[in-house]
Amino acid sequence: MKFRDEVEKRGGEFKSTVYSFSLIEGEAYCLTRWLRARKFVYDDVIAMVEEATEVRADARKHEFYPDPVSALGCGPSLFMHCYPQLYPGKAKNGCPIFISKPGVLNTDAMECITSLDGILKFHWHVMMHDYKQRLMEHKKAHPDFCNFQTVTVIDLEHLSTSQLSKRALSIVKTQTAIDSVCFPETMNRTLVINAPRFFSMTWGIIKGWIDPRTASKIELISSRKTWEARLRELCDEDEIPSDYGGKGPATTSALEKEYAPEGVLQEHFQLVHVGSSGHYNVAVPAGSEMEVTVWSRSVNEVIVSIVDENVKSKVFVGGVTFTHTGGTGDNDKPSSLLLTKERIVGPAKTKIKFESKAGRFSSAGNYFVSCSMFDKK
């Protein structure tokens, strides 16, 4: 085969790009993925591999960011709270099931904890370490499995027009661009569910970012009864999360289990918009102790303190000045501050307070609060 011979002749990064999921995928299946993506037009396939090699060159230098925390600049659990995404099981054809919830994507919170550059790096991590590992493990258990694709569910429940901001679309477009050129034909089937009526215009925009063959594999289904039935056609009930009509663990509990940092029993997150002031109340259970971290890219100074919710004179953390000290561009990292130099021991009902130093008629901005519960030492 002409394409196979060219891959072997060039070797190096060209071959590494083609076999991005390693040689374990199998030569015939891997090469055919690339050929199908360009309708078997040889020159177009070669051009695509060359483009993909260039696109992934910088990430390749960093080994595709094996540490997700370094990639994002924050823990993955924070990212997943702002933009839930998970692999809950396998479809009947052996492909991993991937569920993404852009309907609850919180771009204001996302902006507090990471940057577009961080999101891009994390996507490389997911594709080349997480997703790749899942494929390899399934291949090891089932040697005949060669369908290195996903059955994807895009859940648009709760999507509003205000969420379709330039920043939100940039996140989706950046991830789509990487997948389209560097991981061709890895979509087996996609169900876009719970789509609101206004989404048709946005779908027209997104459809322009993907090739026609890929678009033909996407089904838009608004009726819950219909998409639950379609999911059961594609996947066994035990592999489908309970909140999607199956018998598997609910997506919220699955995400908590998979992404909670080591030693953390539970996490609480809250985006606090601070005008002249703002607060967030968190209860610390008996037998637990809590760490609190604040994230933001607001350049306005605030005073942050933690007091007892009921006994205001009881102070856990005195007033601490916090402001973002870095740049304000999309690729500049936000700032964070660990408020609790000593953990707050439960039982306690805490109030995390923000007071703006800019005055009562100004708006300080958005602050993301992360509370982690640990076993009491």
mmCIF file of C-alpha atoms in Angstrom:
data_model
loop_
_atom_site.group_PDB
_atom_site.id
_atom_site.type_symbol
_atom_site.label_atom_id
_atom_site.label_comp_id
_atom_site.label_asym_id
_atom_site.label_seq_id
_atom_site.Cartn_x
_atom_site.Cartn_y
_atom_site.Cartn_z
ATOM 1 C CA MET A 1 0.000 0.000 0.000
ATOM 2 C CA LYS A 2 1.350 3.391 -1.030
ATOM 3 C CA PHE A 3 0.388 5.143 2.228
ATOM 4 C CA ARG A 4 1.886 2.404 4.394
ATOM 5 C CA ASP A 5 5.156 2.538 2.433
ATOM 6 C CA GLU A 6 5.318 6.320 2.827
ATOM 7 C CA VAL A 7 4.743 6.065 6.573
ATOM 8 C CA GLU A 8 7.558 3.529 6.920
ATOM 9 C CA LYS A 9 9.886 5.538 4.677
ATOM 10 C CA ARG A 10 9.415 8.775 6.608
ATOM 11 C CA GLY A 11 9.318 7.153 10.047
ATOM 12 C CA GLY A 12 10.084 9.421 13.001
ATOM 13 C CA GLU A 13 7.477 12.001 13.948
ATOM 14 C CA PHE A 14 5.431 11.335 10.804
ATOM 15 C CA LYS A 15 4.964 7.688 11.795
ATOM 16 C CA SER A 16 4.425 8.611 15.441
ATOM 17 C CA THR A 17 1.593 10.940 14.400
ATOM 18 C CA VAL A 18 -0.119 8.205 12.392
ATOM 19 C CA TYR A 19 0.229 5.651 15.188
ATOM 20 C CA SER A 20 -0.733 8.111 17.933
ATOM 21 C CA PHE A 21 -2.395 5.317 19.946
ATOM 22 C CA SER A 22 0.670 3.075 19.453
ATOM 23 C CA LEU A 23 1.176 0.097 17.151
ATOM 24 C CA ILE A 24 -1.180 -1.970 19.309
ATOM 25 C CA GLU A 25 -4.117 -0.554 17.317
ATOM 26 C CA GLY A 26 -3.045 -2.616 14.321
ATOM 27 C CA GLU A 27 -1.626 -1.398 11.034
ATOM 28 C CA ALA A 28 -4.678 -1.964 8.834
ATOM 29 C CA TYR A 29 -7.132 -0.294 11.212
ATOM 30 C CA CYS A 30 -4.891 2.654 11.974
ATOM 31 C CA LEU A 31 -3.952 3.447 8.371
ATOM 32 C CA THR A 32 -7.553 3.065 7.251
ATOM 33 C CA ARG A 33 -8.669 5.668 9.807
ATOM 34 C CA TRP A 34 -6.451 8.266 8.153
ATOM 35 C CA LEU A 35 -7.424 7.207 4.645
ATOM 36 C CA ARG A 36 -11.156 7.384 5.394
ATOM 37 C CA ALA A 37 -10.744 10.864 6.854
ATOM 38 C CA ARG A 38 -9.617 12.169 3.441
ATOM 39 C CA LYS A 39 -11.754 9.872 1.293
ATOM 40 C CA PHE A 40 -8.712 7.820 0.277
ATOM 41 C CA VAL A 41 -7.184 10.720 -1.686
ATOM 42 C CA TYR A 42 -3.499 10.002 -1.137
ATOM 43 C CA ASP A 43 -2.130 13.561 -1.407
ATOM 44 C CA ASP A 44 -4.808 14.858 0.967
ATOM 45 C CA VAL A 45 -3.977 12.139 3.511
ATOM 46 C CA ILE A 46 -0.263 12.991 3.405
ATOM 47 C CA ALA A 47 -1.065 16.685 3.825
ATOM 48 C CA MET A 48 -3.288 15.870 6.811
ATOM 49 C CA VAL A 49 -0.566 13.846 8.550
ATOM 50 C CA GLU A 50 1.939 16.638 7.940
ATOM 51 C CA GLU A 51 -0.471 19.177 9.412
ATOM 52 C CA ALA A 52 -1.189 16.943 12.414
ATOM 53 C CA THR A 53 2.548 16.462 12.988
ATOM 54 C CA GLU A 54 2.984 20.222 13.108
ATOM 55 C CA VAL A 55 -0.068 20.774 15.342
ATOM 56 C CA ARG A 56 1.122 18.283 17.945
ATOM 57 C CA ALA A 57 4.834 19.192 17.798
ATOM 58 C CA ASP A 58 4.902 21.430 20.870
ATOM 59 C CA ALA A 59 2.779 19.061 22.979
ATOM 60 C CA ARG A 60 5.026 16.196 21.866
ATOM 61 C CA LYS A 61 8.060 18.038 23.284
ATOM 62 C CA HIS A 62 6.313 17.982 26.665
ATOM 63 C CA GLU A 63 5.312 14.304 26.316
ATOM 64 C CA PHE A 64 1.688 15.412 25.978
ATOM 65 C CA TYR A 65 1.597 16.669 29.568
ATOM 66 C CA PRO A 66 1.509 13.475 31.649
ATOM 67 C CA ASP A 67 0.680 15.429 34.835
ATOM 68 C CA PRO A 68 -2.869 16.843 34.549
ATOM 69 C CA VAL A 69 -2.352 19.285 37.425
ATOM 70 C CA SER A 70 0.680 20.853 35.737
ATOM 71 C CA ALA A 71 -1.225 20.959 32.452
ATOM 72 C CA LEU A 72 -4.261 22.764 33.856
ATOM 73 C CA GLY A 73 -2.631 24.716 36.633
ATOM 74 C CA CYS A 74 -5.269 23.296 39.017
ATOM 75 C CA GLY A 75 -6.659 19.919 40.047
ATOM 76 C CA PRO A 76 -8.734 18.092 37.403
ATOM 77 C CA SER A 77 -11.638 17.879 39.857
ATOM 78 C CA LEU A 78 -12.024 21.674 39.651
ATOM 79 C CA PHE A 79 -12.078 21.533 35.855
ATOM 80 C CA MET A 80 -14.618 18.702 35.855
ATOM 81 C CA HIS A 81 -16.873 20.674 38.172
ATOM 82 C CA CYS A 82 -16.891 23.533 35.650
ATOM 83 C CA TYR A 83 -17.150 21.287 32.597
ATOM 84 C CA PRO A 84 -18.183 17.691 33.455
ATOM 85 C CA GLN A 85 -16.740 15.029 31.114
ATOM 86 C CA LEU A 86 -16.232 11.333 31.768
ATOM 87 C CA TYR A 87 -15.864 7.804 30.393
ATOM 88 C CA PRO A 88 -18.496 5.812 32.327
ATOM 89 C CA GLY A 89 -18.244 2.502 30.463
ATOM 90 C CA LYS A 90 -18.064 0.721 27.109
ATOM 91 C CA ALA A 91 -20.566 0.421 24.256
ATOM 92 C CA LYS A 92 -21.702 -2.937 22.889
ATOM 93 C CA ASN A 93 -19.060 -2.676 20.157
ATOM 94 C CA GLY A 94 -16.307 -2.243 22.764
ATOM 95 C CA CYS A 95 -15.775 1.485 22.174
ATOM 96 C CA PRO A 96 -15.459 3.696 25.269
ATOM 97 C CA ILE A 97 -18.538 5.766 26.095
ATOM 98 C CA PHE A 98 -17.727 9.440 26.513
ATOM 99 C CA ILE A 99 -20.211 11.854 28.107
ATOM 100 C CA SER A 100 -19.657 15.600 27.926
ATOM 101 C CA LYS A 101 -21.946 18.221 29.491
ATOM 102 C CA PRO A 102 -21.429 21.577 27.772
ATOM 103 C CA GLY A 103 -24.954 22.475 28.892
ATOM 104 C CA VAL A 104 -23.547 23.168 32.362
ATOM 105 C CA LEU A 105 -20.202 24.581 31.229
ATOM 106 C CA ASN A 106 -19.419 27.465 33.586
ATOM 107 C CA THR A 107 -17.031 29.724 31.691
ATOM 108 C CA ASP A 108 -16.868 32.312 34.492
ATOM 109 C CA ALA A 109 -15.687 29.642 36.930
ATOM 110 C CA MET A 110 -13.362 28.135 34.325
ATOM 111 C CA GLU A 111 -11.769 31.524 33.777
ATOM 112 C CA CYS A 112 -10.974 31.708 37.513
ATOM 113 C CA ILE A 113 -9.057 28.406 37.646
ATOM 114 C CA THR A 114 -7.260 27.931 34.317
ATOM 115 C CA SER A 115 -6.466 29.444 30.929
ATOM 116 C CA LEU A 116 -7.225 28.504 27.327
ATOM 117 C CA ASP A 117 -3.634 27.285 27.123
ATOM 118 C CA GLY A 118 -4.225 25.117 30.205
ATOM 119 C CA ILE A 119 -7.400 23.671 28.690
ATOM 120 C CA LEU A 120 -5.508 22.865 25.493
ATOM 121 C CA LYS A 121 -2.716 21.129 27.400
ATOM 122 C CA PHE A 122 -5.215 19.168 29.468
ATOM 123 C CA HIS A 123 -6.963 18.012 26.295
ATOM 124 C CA TRP A 124 -3.666 16.643 25.022
ATOM 125 C CA HIS A 125 -3.241 14.865 28.357
ATOM 126 C CA VAL A 126 -6.704 13.325 28.144
ATOM 127 C CA MET A 127 -6.281 12.099 24.573
ATOM 128 C CA MET A 128 -2.713 10.792 24.834
ATOM 129 C CA HIS A 129 -2.723 9.455 28.397
ATOM 130 C CA ASP A 130 -6.268 8.897 29.649
ATOM 131 C CA TYR A 131 -8.197 7.938 26.502
ATOM 132 C CA LYS A 132 -5.217 6.108 25.001
ATOM 133 C CA GLN A 133 -4.754 4.075 28.189
ATOM 134 C CA ARG A 134 -8.416 3.050 28.191
ATOM 135 C CA LEU A 135 -8.119 1.812 24.611
ATOM 136 C CA MET A 136 -4.943 -0.121 25.344
ATOM 137 C CA GLU A 137 -6.402 -1.768 28.452
ATOM 138 C CA HIS A 138 -9.484 -2.884 26.519
ATOM 139 C CA LYS A 139 -7.287 -4.146 23.695
ATOM 140 C CA LYS A 140 -5.208 -6.144 26.165
ATOM 141 C CA ALA A 141 -8.329 -7.764 27.631
ATOM 142 C CA HIS A 142 -9.907 -8.263 24.196
ATOM 143 C CA PRO A 143 -7.106 -8.854 21.625
ATOM 144 C CA ASP A 144 -9.535 -8.787 18.691
ATOM 145 C CA PHE A 145 -10.708 -5.244 19.539
ATOM 146 C CA CYS A 146 -9.454 -2.790 16.907
ATOM 147 C CA ASN A 147 -12.203 -0.167 16.839
ATOM 148 C CA PHE A 148 -10.318 2.721 18.427
ATOM 149 C CA GLN A 149 -13.301 5.063 18.486
ATOM 150 C CA THR A 150 -15.808 6.470 21.004
ATOM 151 C CA VAL A 151 -19.546 6.495 21.393
ATOM 152 C CA THR A 152 -20.084 10.067 22.540
ATOM 153 C CA VAL A 153 -22.982 11.735 24.328
ATOM 154 C CA ILE A 154 -23.096 15.547 24.249
ATOM 155 C CA ASP A 155 -25.636 16.648 26.854
ATOM 156 C CA LEU A 156 -27.017 20.166 26.311
ATOM 157 C CA GLU A 157 -29.441 20.143 29.227
ATOM 158 C CA HIS A 158 -29.568 23.581 30.925
ATOM 159 C CA LEU A 159 -27.826 25.225 27.962
ATOM 160 C CA SER A 160 -28.756 28.897 27.658
ATOM 161 C CA THR A 161 -27.879 31.511 25.054
ATOM 162 C CA SER A 162 -25.737 33.332 27.637
ATOM 163 C CA GLN A 163 -23.458 30.272 27.843
ATOM 164 C CA LEU A 164 -22.673 30.443 24.126
ATOM 165 C CA SER A 165 -20.055 33.107 24.689
ATOM 166 C CA LYS A 166 -16.975 33.678 22.590
ATOM 167 C CA ARG A 167 -14.889 32.033 25.299
ATOM 168 C CA ALA A 168 -17.141 28.944 25.507
ATOM 169 C CA LEU A 169 -17.071 28.489 21.739
ATOM 170 C CA SER A 170 -13.288 28.939 21.775
ATOM 171 C CA ILE A 171 -12.962 26.036 24.220
ATOM 172 C CA VAL A 172 -15.112 23.766 22.035
ATOM 173 C CA LYS A 173 -13.441 24.898 18.821
ATOM 174 C CA THR A 174 -9.916 24.367 20.182
ATOM 175 C CA GLN A 175 -10.672 20.799 21.281
ATOM 176 C CA THR A 176 -12.534 20.017 18.041
ATOM 177 C CA ALA A 177 -9.668 21.314 15.891
ATOM 178 C CA ILE A 178 -7.142 19.044 17.614
ATOM 179 C CA ASP A 179 -9.353 15.981 17.391
ATOM 180 C CA SER A 180 -10.297 16.544 13.748
ATOM 181 C CA VAL A 181 -6.746 16.719 12.428
ATOM 182 C CA CYS A 182 -4.731 14.652 14.951
ATOM 183 C CA PHE A 183 -7.199 11.887 15.836
ATOM 184 C CA PRO A 184 -9.219 11.282 12.645
ATOM 185 C CA GLU A 185 -12.119 8.859 12.549
ATOM 186 C CA THR A 186 -12.144 8.288 16.315
ATOM 187 C CA MET A 187 -15.859 9.059 16.531
ATOM 188 C CA ASN A 188 -18.007 5.964 16.176
ATOM 189 C CA ARG A 189 -21.295 7.709 16.930
ATOM 190 C CA THR A 190 -22.327 10.904 18.724
ATOM 191 C CA LEU A 191 -25.685 11.647 20.310
ATOM 192 C CA VAL A 192 -26.413 15.312 20.985
ATOM 193 C CA ILE A 193 -29.195 15.184 23.557
ATOM 194 C CA ASN A 194 -31.494 17.672 25.277
ATOM 195 C CA ALA A 195 -30.788 20.275 22.593
ATOM 196 C CA PRO A 196 -32.843 23.474 23.074
ATOM 197 C CA ARG A 197 -34.587 24.986 20.059
ATOM 198 C CA PHE A 198 -32.139 27.871 19.686
ATOM 199 C CA PHE A 199 -29.236 25.427 19.320
ATOM 200 C CA SER A 200 -29.910 24.875 15.618
ATOM 201 C CA MET A 201 -28.054 28.085 14.715
ATOM 202 C CA THR A 202 -25.093 27.221 16.945
ATOM 203 C CA TRP A 203 -25.031 23.706 15.504
ATOM 204 C CA GLY A 204 -24.680 25.266 12.078
ATOM 205 C CA ILE A 205 -21.511 27.018 13.296
ATOM 206 C CA ILE A 206 -20.036 23.960 14.996
ATOM 207 C CA LYS A 207 -20.876 21.756 12.011
ATOM 208 C CA GLY A 208 -18.611 23.967 9.933
ATOM 209 C CA TRP A 209 -15.651 22.995 12.129
ATOM 210 C CA ILE A 210 -15.947 19.280 11.339
ATOM 211 C CA ASP A 211 -15.810 17.325 8.102
ATOM 212 C CA PRO A 212 -19.028 16.055 6.440
ATOM 213 C CA ARG A 213 -18.261 12.391 7.129
ATOM 214 C CA THR A 214 -17.951 13.105 10.844
ATOM 215 C CA ALA A 215 -21.095 15.246 10.816
ATOM 216 C CA SER A 216 -23.040 12.323 9.325
ATOM 217 C CA LYS A 217 -22.349 10.308 12.499
ATOM 218 C CA ILE A 218 -24.009 12.880 14.757
ATOM 219 C CA GLU A 219 -27.623 12.516 15.884
ATOM 220 C CA LEU A 220 -29.556 15.370 17.503
ATOM 221 C CA ILE A 221 -32.243 14.030 19.862
ATOM 222 C CA SER A 222 -34.249 16.245 22.210
ATOM 223 C CA SER A 223 -36.762 13.726 23.597
ATOM 224 C CA ARG A 224 -35.439 11.945 26.691
ATOM 225 C CA LYS A 225 -37.501 8.843 25.929
ATOM 226 C CA THR A 226 -35.996 8.690 22.434
ATOM 227 C CA TRP A 227 -32.362 9.223 23.403
ATOM 228 C CA GLU A 228 -32.584 6.772 26.327
ATOM 229 C CA ALA A 229 -33.856 4.139 23.904
ATOM 230 C CA ARG A 230 -31.060 4.977 21.445
ATOM 231 C CA LEU A 231 -28.456 4.702 24.205
ATOM 232 C CA ARG A 232 -29.759 1.240 25.120
ATOM 233 C CA GLU A 233 -29.397 0.217 21.472
ATOM 234 C CA LEU A 234 -25.732 1.198 21.580
ATOM 235 C CA CYS A 235 -24.797 0.255 25.163
ATOM 236 C CA ASP A 236 -25.746 -2.306 27.808
ATOM 237 C CA GLU A 237 -27.705 -0.818 30.734
ATOM 238 C CA ASP A 238 -24.930 -1.609 33.221
ATOM 239 C CA GLU A 239 -22.569 0.630 31.216
ATOM 240 C CA ILE A 240 -24.971 3.589 31.123
ATOM 241 C CA PRO A 241 -25.041 5.954 34.150
ATOM 242 C CA SER A 242 -28.242 5.897 36.193
ATOM 243 C CA ASP A 243 -28.938 9.577 35.429
ATOM 244 C CA TYR A 244 -28.961 8.632 31.742
ATOM 245 C CA GLY A 245 -31.437 5.794 32.095
ATOM 246 C CA GLY A 246 -28.995 2.966 32.865
ATOM 247 C CA LYS A 247 -27.907 0.963 35.881
ATOM 248 C CA GLY A 248 -24.357 2.273 36.235
ATOM 249 C CA PRO A 249 -23.152 4.835 38.811
ATOM 250 C CA ALA A 250 -24.512 8.367 38.386
ATOM 251 C CA THR A 251 -22.155 10.727 36.566
ATOM 252 C CA THR A 252 -21.729 13.007 39.594
ATOM 253 C CA SER A 253 -20.558 10.182 41.861
ATOM 254 C CA ALA A 254 -18.393 8.699 39.080
ATOM 255 C CA LEU A 255 -16.617 12.029 38.572
ATOM 256 C CA GLU A 256 -16.076 12.490 42.304
ATOM 257 C CA LYS A 257 -14.610 9.004 42.602
ATOM 258 C CA GLU A 258 -12.320 9.342 39.603
ATOM 259 C CA TYR A 259 -10.984 12.863 40.084
ATOM 260 C CA ALA A 260 -10.931 13.488 43.846
ATOM 261 C CA PRO A 261 -7.343 14.179 44.966
ATOM 262 C CA GLU A 262 -5.685 11.531 47.113
ATOM 263 C CA GLY A 263 -6.807 11.694 50.724
ATOM 264 C CA VAL A 264 -9.751 14.018 50.013
ATOM 265 C CA LEU A 265 -13.097 12.711 51.248
ATOM 266 C CA GLN A 266 -15.279 15.307 49.576
ATOM 267 C CA GLU A 267 -14.966 18.588 47.715
ATOM 268 C CA HIS A 268 -17.256 21.617 47.624
ATOM 269 C CA PHE A 269 -16.960 24.260 44.921
ATOM 270 C CA GLN A 270 -18.622 27.627 44.502
ATOM 271 C CA LEU A 271 -18.235 30.594 42.176
ATOM 272 C CA VAL A 272 -18.726 33.777 44.217
ATOM 273 C CA HIS A 273 -19.415 37.015 42.394
ATOM 274 C CA VAL A 274 -18.189 39.842 44.581
ATOM 275 C CA GLY A 275 -19.692 43.293 44.177
ATOM 276 C CA SER A 276 -18.811 45.161 47.322
ATOM 277 C CA SER A 277 -18.988 41.867 49.208
ATOM 278 C CA GLY A 278 -19.886 38.202 48.884
ATOM 279 C CA HIS A 279 -19.820 34.950 50.844
ATOM 280 C CA TYR A 280 -20.108 31.172 50.733
ATOM 281 C CA ASN A 281 -21.226 28.963 53.636
ATOM 282 C CA VAL A 282 -19.721 25.500 54.122
ATOM 283 C CA ALA A 283 -20.317 22.980 56.909
ATOM 284 C CA VAL A 284 -17.399 20.858 58.130
ATOM 285 C CA PRO A 285 -18.698 17.488 59.420
ATOM 286 C CA ALA A 286 -17.583 16.004 62.726
ATOM 287 C CA GLY A 287 -14.466 13.891 62.263
ATOM 288 C CA SER A 288 -13.353 15.968 59.273
ATOM 289 C CA GLU A 289 -11.126 18.954 58.663
ATOM 290 C CA MET A 290 -11.189 21.412 55.777
ATOM 291 C CA GLU A 291 -8.761 23.235 53.491
ATOM 292 C CA VAL A 292 -9.968 26.291 51.559
ATOM 293 C CA THR A 293 -8.379 27.710 48.397
ATOM 294 C CA VAL A 294 -9.510 30.742 46.415
ATOM 295 C CA TRP A 295 -8.886 31.230 42.671
ATOM 296 C CA SER A 296 -9.348 34.317 40.511
ATOM 297 C CA ARG A 297 -7.976 36.491 37.747
ATOM 298 C CA SER A 298 -9.589 39.664 39.095
ATOM 299 C CA VAL A 299 -7.068 42.469 39.581
ATOM 300 C CA ASN A 300 -9.260 44.122 42.235
ATOM 301 C CA GLU A 301 -8.135 43.592 45.820
ATOM 302 C CA VAL A 302 -10.442 41.802 48.228
ATOM 303 C CA ILE A 303 -10.156 40.898 51.897
ATOM 304 C CA VAL A 304 -11.016 37.230 52.467
ATOM 305 C CA SER A 305 -11.797 35.788 55.895
ATOM 306 C CA ILE A 306 -13.433 32.672 57.336
ATOM 307 C CA VAL A 307 -15.661 32.990 60.378
ATOM 308 C CA ASP A 308 -18.225 30.901 62.216
ATOM 309 C CA GLU A 309 -21.576 31.190 60.422
ATOM 310 C CA ASN A 310 -23.473 31.697 63.681
ATOM 311 C CA VAL A 311 -20.853 33.172 66.011
ATOM 312 C CA LYS A 312 -19.311 36.052 64.064
ATOM 313 C CA SER A 313 -16.690 36.685 66.736
ATOM 314 C CA LYS A 314 -15.239 33.225 66.151
ATOM 315 C CA VAL A 315 -12.618 33.661 63.417
ATOM 316 C CA PHE A 316 -10.948 30.713 61.692
ATOM 317 C CA VAL A 317 -8.956 32.791 59.199
ATOM 318 C CA GLY A 318 -8.371 36.514 59.707
ATOM 319 C CA GLY A 319 -8.664 39.020 56.875
ATOM 320 C CA VAL A 320 -6.240 38.113 54.056
ATOM 321 C CA THR A 321 -5.636 40.394 51.067
ATOM 322 C CA PHE A 322 -5.984 38.653 47.716
ATOM 323 C CA THR A 323 -5.641 39.879 44.148
ATOM 324 C CA HIS A 324 -4.585 38.437 40.821
ATOM 325 C CA THR A 325 -0.967 39.369 40.146
ATOM 326 C CA GLY A 326 -0.523 37.983 36.632
ATOM 327 C CA GLY A 327 -1.631 38.993 33.159
ATOM 328 C CA THR A 328 -5.239 39.209 32.024
ATOM 329 C CA GLY A 329 -4.981 37.526 28.606
ATOM 330 C CA ASP A 330 -6.789 34.281 27.757
ATOM 331 C CA ASN A 331 -3.529 32.325 28.048
ATOM 332 C CA ASP A 332 -2.335 33.947 31.273
ATOM 333 C CA LYS A 333 -2.654 31.791 34.372
ATOM 334 C CA PRO A 334 -4.998 32.895 37.194
ATOM 335 C CA SER A 335 -3.855 33.337 40.782
ATOM 336 C CA SER A 336 -4.726 31.162 43.769
ATOM 337 C CA LEU A 337 -4.359 31.400 47.526
ATOM 338 C CA LEU A 338 -4.572 28.698 50.206
ATOM 339 C CA LEU A 339 -6.515 30.454 52.963
ATOM 340 C CA THR A 340 -6.227 27.759 55.634
ATOM 341 C CA LYS A 341 -2.637 27.545 56.813
ATOM 342 C CA GLU A 342 -4.145 25.217 59.401
ATOM 343 C CA ARG A 343 -7.160 23.089 58.516
ATOM 344 C CA ILE A 344 -10.512 23.956 60.071
ATOM 345 C CA VAL A 345 -11.626 21.074 62.293
ATOM 346 C CA GLY A 346 -15.262 19.945 62.327
ATOM 347 C CA PRO A 347 -17.931 20.085 63.397
ATOM 348 C CA ALA A 348 -18.119 23.697 62.244
ATOM 349 C CA LYS A 349 -20.385 25.892 60.161
ATOM 350 C CA THR A 350 -18.153 28.301 58.300
ATOM 351 C CA LYS A 351 -18.740 31.467 56.322
ATOM 352 C CA ILE A 352 -16.128 32.436 53.742
ATOM 353 C CA LYS A 353 -16.402 36.218 53.383
ATOM 354 C CA PHE A 354 -15.168 38.546 50.641
ATOM 355 C CA GLU A 355 -14.968 42.325 51.114
ATOM 356 C CA SER A 356 -13.943 44.534 48.217
ATOM 357 C CA LYS A 357 -11.327 47.211 48.886
ATOM 358 C CA ALA A 358 -12.608 49.194 45.893
ATOM 359 C CA GLY A 359 -15.736 50.490 47.608
ATOM 360 C CA ARG A 360 -19.393 49.575 47.928
ATOM 361 C CA PHE A 361 -20.442 50.757 44.459
ATOM 362 C CA SER A 362 -17.801 48.819 42.521
ATOM 363 C CA SER A 363 -17.621 45.173 41.433
ATOM 364 C CA ALA A 364 -14.561 43.210 42.517
ATOM 365 C CA GLY A 365 -15.193 40.311 40.115
ATOM 366 C CA ASN A 366 -15.460 36.516 40.235
ATOM 367 C CA TYR A 367 -13.767 34.241 42.784
ATOM 368 C CA PHE A 368 -13.821 30.450 42.736
ATOM 369 C CA VAL A 369 -13.802 28.753 46.137
ATOM 370 C CA SER A 370 -12.527 25.184 46.548
ATOM 371 C CA CYS A 371 -13.143 23.404 49.889
ATOM 372 C CA SER A 372 -11.535 19.996 50.492
ATOM 373 C CA MET A 373 -12.580 17.707 53.343
ATOM 374 C CA PHE A 374 -10.100 15.331 54.951
ATOM 375 C CA ASP A 375 -10.262 12.821 57.795
ATOM 376 C CA LYS A 376 -9.381 14.507 61.047
ATOM 377 C CA LYS A 377 -5.833 13.687 62.047
#
